[in-house]
Coordinates of C-alpha atoms (C1' of nucleotides) in Angstrom, one line a residue:
Chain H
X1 CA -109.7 -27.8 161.2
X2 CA -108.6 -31.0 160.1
X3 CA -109.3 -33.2 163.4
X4 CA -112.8 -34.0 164.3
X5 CA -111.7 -32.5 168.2
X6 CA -112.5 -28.9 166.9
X7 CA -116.0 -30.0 165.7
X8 CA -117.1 -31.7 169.2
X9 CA -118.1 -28.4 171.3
X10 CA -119.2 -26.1 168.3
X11 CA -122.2 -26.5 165.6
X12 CA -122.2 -27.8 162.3
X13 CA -122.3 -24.8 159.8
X14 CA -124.9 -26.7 157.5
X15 CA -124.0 -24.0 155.0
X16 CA -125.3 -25.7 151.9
X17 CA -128.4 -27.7 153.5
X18 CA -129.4 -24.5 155.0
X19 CA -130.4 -23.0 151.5
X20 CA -132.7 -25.7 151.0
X21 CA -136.2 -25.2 152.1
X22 CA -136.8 -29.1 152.6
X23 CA -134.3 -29.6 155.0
X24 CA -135.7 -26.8 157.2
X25 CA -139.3 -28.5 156.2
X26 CA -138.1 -31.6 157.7
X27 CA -136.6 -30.6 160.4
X28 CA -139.6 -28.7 161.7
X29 CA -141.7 -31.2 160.6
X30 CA -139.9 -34.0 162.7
X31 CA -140.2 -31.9 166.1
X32 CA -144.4 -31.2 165.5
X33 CA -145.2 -35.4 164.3
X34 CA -142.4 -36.2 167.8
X35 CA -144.3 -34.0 169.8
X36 CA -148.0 -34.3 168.5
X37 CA -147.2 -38.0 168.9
X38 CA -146.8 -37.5 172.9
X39 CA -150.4 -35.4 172.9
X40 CA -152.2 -37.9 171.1
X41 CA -151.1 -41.0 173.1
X42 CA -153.5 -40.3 175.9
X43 CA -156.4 -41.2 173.4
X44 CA -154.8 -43.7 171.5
X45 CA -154.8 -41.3 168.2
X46 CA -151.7 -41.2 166.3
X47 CA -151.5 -38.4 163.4
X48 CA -152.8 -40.3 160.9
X49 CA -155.7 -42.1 162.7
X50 CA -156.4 -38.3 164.4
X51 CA -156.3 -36.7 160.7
X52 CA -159.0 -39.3 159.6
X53 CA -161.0 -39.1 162.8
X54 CA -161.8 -35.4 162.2
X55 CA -162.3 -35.5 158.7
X56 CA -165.1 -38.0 159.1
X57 CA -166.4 -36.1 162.4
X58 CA -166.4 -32.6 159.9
X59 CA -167.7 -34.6 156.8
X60 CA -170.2 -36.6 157.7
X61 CA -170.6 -39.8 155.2
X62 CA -167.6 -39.0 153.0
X63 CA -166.5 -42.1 151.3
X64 CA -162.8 -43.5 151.8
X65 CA -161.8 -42.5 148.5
X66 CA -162.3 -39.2 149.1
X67 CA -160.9 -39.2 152.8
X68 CA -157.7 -40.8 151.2
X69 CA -157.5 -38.1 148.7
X70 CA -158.1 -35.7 151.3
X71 CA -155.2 -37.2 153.4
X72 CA -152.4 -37.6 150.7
X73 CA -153.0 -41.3 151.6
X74 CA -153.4 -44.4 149.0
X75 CA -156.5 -45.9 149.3
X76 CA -155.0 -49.4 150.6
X77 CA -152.6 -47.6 153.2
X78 CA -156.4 -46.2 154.6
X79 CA -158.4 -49.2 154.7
X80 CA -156.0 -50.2 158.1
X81 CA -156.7 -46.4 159.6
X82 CA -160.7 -47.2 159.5
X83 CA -160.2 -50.6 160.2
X84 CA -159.3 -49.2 163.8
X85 CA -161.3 -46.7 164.0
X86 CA -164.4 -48.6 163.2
X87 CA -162.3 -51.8 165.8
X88 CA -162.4 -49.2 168.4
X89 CA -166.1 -47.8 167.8
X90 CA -165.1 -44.1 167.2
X91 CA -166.9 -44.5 163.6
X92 CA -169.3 -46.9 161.5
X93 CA -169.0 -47.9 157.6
X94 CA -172.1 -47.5 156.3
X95 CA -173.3 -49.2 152.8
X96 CA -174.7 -46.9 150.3
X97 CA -178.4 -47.8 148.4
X98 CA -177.3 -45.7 145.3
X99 CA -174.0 -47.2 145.4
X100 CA -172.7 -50.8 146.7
X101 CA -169.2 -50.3 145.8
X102 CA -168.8 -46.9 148.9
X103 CA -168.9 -47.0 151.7
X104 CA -170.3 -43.5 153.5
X105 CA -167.9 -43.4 157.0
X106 CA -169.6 -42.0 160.4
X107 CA -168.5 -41.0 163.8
X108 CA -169.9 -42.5 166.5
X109 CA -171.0 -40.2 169.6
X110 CA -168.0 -41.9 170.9
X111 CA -165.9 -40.6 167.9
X112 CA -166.9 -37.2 168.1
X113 CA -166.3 -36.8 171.8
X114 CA -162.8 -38.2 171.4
X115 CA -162.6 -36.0 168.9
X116 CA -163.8 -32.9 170.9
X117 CA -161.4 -34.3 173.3
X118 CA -158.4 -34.1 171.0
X119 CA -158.8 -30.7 168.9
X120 CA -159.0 -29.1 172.6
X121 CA -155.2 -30.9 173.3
X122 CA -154.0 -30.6 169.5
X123 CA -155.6 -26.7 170.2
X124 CA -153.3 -26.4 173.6
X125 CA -150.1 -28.3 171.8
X126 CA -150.1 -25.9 169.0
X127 CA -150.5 -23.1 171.1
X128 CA -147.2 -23.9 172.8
X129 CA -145.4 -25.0 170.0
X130 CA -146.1 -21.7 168.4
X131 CA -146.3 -19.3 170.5
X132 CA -143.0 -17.8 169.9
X133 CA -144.7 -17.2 166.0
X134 CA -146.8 -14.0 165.4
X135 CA -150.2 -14.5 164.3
X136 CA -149.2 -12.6 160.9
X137 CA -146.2 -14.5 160.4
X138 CA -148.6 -18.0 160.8
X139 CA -150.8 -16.7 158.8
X140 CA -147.8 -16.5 155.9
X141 CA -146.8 -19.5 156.5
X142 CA -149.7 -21.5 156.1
X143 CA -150.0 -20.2 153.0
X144 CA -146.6 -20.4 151.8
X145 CA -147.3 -24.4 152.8
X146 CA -150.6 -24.6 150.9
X147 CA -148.6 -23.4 147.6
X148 CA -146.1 -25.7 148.2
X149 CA -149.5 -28.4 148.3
X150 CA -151.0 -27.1 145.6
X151 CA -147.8 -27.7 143.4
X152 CA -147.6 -31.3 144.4
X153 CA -147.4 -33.9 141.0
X154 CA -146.2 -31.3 138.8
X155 CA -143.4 -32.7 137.1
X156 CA -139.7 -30.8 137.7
X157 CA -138.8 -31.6 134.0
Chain E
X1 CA -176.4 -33.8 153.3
X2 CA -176.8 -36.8 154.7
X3 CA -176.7 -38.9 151.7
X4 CA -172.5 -39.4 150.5
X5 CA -173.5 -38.5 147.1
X6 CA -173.4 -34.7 148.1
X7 CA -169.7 -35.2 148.8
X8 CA -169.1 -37.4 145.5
X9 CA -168.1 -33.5 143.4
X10 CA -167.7 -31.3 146.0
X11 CA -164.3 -30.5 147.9
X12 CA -164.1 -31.4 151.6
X13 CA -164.3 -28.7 153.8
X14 CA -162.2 -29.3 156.4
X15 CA -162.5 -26.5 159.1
X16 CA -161.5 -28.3 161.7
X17 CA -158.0 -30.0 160.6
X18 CA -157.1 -26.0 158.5
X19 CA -156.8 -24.8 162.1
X20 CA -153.6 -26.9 162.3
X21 CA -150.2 -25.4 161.3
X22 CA -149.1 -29.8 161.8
X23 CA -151.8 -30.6 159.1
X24 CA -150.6 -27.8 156.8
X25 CA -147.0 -28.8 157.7
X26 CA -147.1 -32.4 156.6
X27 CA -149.3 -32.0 153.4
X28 CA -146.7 -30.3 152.1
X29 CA -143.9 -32.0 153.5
X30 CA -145.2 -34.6 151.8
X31 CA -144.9 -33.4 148.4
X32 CA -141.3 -32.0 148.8
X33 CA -140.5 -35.6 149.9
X34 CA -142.2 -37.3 146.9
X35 CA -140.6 -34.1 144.7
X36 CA -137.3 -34.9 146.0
X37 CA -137.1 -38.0 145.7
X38 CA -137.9 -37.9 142.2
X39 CA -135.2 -35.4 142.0
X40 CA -132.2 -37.4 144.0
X41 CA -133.4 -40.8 142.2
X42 CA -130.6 -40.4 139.5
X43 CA -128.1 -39.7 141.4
X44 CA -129.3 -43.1 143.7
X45 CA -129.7 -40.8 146.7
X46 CA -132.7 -40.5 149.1
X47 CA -133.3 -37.2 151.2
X48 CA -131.5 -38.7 154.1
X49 CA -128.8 -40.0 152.6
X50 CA -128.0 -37.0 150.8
X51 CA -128.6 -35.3 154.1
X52 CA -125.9 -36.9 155.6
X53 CA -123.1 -36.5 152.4
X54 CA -124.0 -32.6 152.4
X55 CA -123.4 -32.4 156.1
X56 CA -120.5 -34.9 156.0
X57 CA -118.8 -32.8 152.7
X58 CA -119.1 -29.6 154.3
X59 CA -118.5 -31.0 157.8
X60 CA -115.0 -33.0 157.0
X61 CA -113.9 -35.1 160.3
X62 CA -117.6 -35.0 161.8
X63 CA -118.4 -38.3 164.3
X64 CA -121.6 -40.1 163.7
X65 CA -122.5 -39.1 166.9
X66 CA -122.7 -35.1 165.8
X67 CA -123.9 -36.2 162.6
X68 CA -127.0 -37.5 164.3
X69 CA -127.5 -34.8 166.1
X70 CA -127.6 -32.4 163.4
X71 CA -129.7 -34.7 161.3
X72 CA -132.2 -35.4 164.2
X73 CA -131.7 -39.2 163.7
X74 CA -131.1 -41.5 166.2
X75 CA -127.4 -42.8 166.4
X76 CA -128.3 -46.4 165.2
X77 CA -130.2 -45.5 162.6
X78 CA -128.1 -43.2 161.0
X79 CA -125.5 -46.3 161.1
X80 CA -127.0 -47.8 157.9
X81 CA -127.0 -44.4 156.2
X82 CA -123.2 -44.2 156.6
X83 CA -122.9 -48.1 155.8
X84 CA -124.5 -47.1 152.2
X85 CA -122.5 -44.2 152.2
X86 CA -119.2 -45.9 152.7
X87 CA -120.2 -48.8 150.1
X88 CA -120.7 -46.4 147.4
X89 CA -117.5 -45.2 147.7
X90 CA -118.3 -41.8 148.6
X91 CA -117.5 -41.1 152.2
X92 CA -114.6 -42.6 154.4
X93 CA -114.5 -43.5 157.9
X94 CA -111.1 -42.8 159.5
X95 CA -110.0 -43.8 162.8
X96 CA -109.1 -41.0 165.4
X97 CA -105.7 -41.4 167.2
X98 CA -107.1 -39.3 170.2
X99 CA -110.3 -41.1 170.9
X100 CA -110.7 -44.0 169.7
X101 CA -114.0 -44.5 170.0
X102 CA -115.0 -42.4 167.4
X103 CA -114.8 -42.8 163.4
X104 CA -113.6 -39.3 161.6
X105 CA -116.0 -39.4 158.6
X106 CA -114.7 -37.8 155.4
X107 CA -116.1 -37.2 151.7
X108 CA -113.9 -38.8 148.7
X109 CA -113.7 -37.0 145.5
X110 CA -116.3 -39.1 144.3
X111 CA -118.9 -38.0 146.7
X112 CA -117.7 -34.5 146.8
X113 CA -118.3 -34.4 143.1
X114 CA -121.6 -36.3 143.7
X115 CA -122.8 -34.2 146.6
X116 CA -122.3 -30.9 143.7
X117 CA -124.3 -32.3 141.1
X118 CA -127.1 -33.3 143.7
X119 CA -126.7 -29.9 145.4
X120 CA -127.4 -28.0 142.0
X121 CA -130.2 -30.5 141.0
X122 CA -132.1 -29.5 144.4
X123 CA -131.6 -26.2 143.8
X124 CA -133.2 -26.1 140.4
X125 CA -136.0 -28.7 142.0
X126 CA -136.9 -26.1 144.7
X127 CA -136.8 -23.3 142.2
X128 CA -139.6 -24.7 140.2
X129 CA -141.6 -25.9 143.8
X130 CA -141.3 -22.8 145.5
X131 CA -141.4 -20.8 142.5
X132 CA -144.9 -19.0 143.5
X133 CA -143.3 -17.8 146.7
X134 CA -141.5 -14.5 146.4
X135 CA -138.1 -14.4 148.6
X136 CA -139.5 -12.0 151.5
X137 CA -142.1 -14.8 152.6
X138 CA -140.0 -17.7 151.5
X139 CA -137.7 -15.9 154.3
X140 CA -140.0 -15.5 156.6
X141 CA -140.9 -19.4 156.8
X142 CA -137.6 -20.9 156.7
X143 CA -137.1 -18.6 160.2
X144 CA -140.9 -19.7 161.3
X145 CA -139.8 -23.4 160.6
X146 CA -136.2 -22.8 163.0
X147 CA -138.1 -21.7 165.7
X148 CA -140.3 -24.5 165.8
X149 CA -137.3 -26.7 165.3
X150 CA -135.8 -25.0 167.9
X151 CA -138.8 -26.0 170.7
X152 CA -138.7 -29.5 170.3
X153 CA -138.2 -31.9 173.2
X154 CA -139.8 -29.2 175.3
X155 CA -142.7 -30.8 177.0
X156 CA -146.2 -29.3 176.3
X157 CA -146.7 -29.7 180.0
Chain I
dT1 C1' -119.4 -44.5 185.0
dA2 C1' -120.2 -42.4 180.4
dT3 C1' -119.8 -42.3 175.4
dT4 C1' -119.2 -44.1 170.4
dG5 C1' -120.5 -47.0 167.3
dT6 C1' -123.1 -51.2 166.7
dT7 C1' -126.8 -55.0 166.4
dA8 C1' -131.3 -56.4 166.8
dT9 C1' -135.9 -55.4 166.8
dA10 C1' -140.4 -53.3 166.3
dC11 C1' -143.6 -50.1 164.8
dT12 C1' -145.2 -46.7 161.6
dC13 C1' -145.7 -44.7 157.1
dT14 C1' -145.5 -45.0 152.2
dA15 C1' -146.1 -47.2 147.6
dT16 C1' -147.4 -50.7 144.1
dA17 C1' -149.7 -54.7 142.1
dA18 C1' -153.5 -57.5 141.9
dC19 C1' -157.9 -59.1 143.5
dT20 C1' -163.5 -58.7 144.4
dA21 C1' -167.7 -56.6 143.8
dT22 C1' -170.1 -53.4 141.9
dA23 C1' -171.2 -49.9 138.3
Chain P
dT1 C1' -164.3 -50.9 131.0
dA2 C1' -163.9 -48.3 135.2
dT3 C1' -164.3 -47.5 140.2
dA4 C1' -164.4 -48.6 145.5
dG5 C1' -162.6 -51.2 148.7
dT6 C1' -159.4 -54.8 149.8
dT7 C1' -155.2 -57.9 150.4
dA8 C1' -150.5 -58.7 150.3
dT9 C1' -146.1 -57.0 150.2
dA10 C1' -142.0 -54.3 150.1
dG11 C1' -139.4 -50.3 151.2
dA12 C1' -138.2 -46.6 154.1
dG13 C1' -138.3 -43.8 158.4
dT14 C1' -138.4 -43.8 163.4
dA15 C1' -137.6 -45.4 168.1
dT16 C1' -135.7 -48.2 172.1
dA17 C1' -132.8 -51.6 174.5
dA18 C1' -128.6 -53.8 175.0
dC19 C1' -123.8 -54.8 173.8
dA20 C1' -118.4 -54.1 172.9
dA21 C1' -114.7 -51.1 172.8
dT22 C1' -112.9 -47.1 174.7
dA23 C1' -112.6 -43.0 177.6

DNA sequence: TATTGTTATACTCTATAACTATA
DNA sequence: TATAGTTATAGAGTATAACAATA
């Protein structure tokens, strides 16, 4: 109990950290980014650059404030994701008349067949990451995870 | 609905990324980060290294090597997270007589007595975050988010 | 040979301040 | 003045290769 040798072939116990909800958060959420890393390299997408691919493919001329609110992002940590994007022709920045300042984001053809491309292995990668989850219990989840959204900023004080 | 001023008030509608338990799982990872580390600021901790004090308190003698493991970090990084830890005063590394190669890492009083006050601040933290979940579902996910853990490294081939 | 801890390194993500051009 | 996009920068997390000491 007091030399490490009786910790080598049996698991940690975790007792406190296991209480916490973050730690099991993090946890999860390190295997899904590992492994959705690995099904996006065939295209060249990383999360982040997928996440902002499909936004713009689903709303068509949204400006990059809005996609960065949209993405939990700051504005300056987007303007490199659509710098690629628009580098690697998968979407166009488009002036607007009514306002110089925005600029309304497009997907090329080339972007939206990418992104076809990559919700079909996204679709398949989720699929097998959660199959051993019933469809209720997702279901729960997901919106257990869109309270814990909607609470973000509120102070703990 | 072509023009970006139909998006300016409206909310983005995002059907394709909501199909996505990975989209719902880092938005709100995100916030329990940014929460948390709000939370562990005062007592100078980040969520790792606060991680790895839990773990080390109620783990006394564990090697870096299982400590990585359990904390899903890669050995060399986790080598400047015990650095810090050591600095501060609140974890030892001991030598073991039986195999030298590995360091015995132990809590001091001061980080036993730090790792309580951080434990009971997270507590309260994730009382207020998850406070709209009622214990059945919050249940529910935290077995959802071990099974997914539990997948990793298996390929989605 | 294999493993523990280490160094070095590189890439990604996150966060802030300050600038420009437009409104 | 306020906002959209930008630049620069710094901090933190993640990942891999290679090394010394030890088994």
């Amino acid at each position: 109990m007091s030399d490490a040798k009786s910790h080598q072939s049996s698991e940690t116990t975790d007792q406190t950290l296991q209480r916490f909800m973050g730690y099991h958060l993090k946890r999860a959420f390190n295997v899904v980014q590992a492994d959705l890393t690995r099904t996006l390299a065939p295209f060249e997408l990383r999360m982040l650059t997928c996440t902002a691919l499909l936004l713009i493919v689903d709303n068509p001329g949204i400006s990059q404030s809005r996609l960065a609110d949209a993405m939990d992002v700051e504005r300056p940590n987007l303007v490199v994701i659509v710098d690629e994007l628009e580098q690697r022709d998968l979407i166009m920045r488009e002036r607007v008349p009514t306002d110089r300042r925005v600029y309304a984001l497009r997907a090329t053809l080339r972007g939206r067949r990418l992104a076809t491309s990559a919700v079909e292995a996204v679709t398949k990668h989720e699929e097998l990451l959660f199959q051993g989850i019933d469809k209720d219990t997702r279901e729960q989840v997901v919106t257990a995870l869109k309270l814990i959204r909607a609470r973000g900023g509120k102070d703990t004080a």
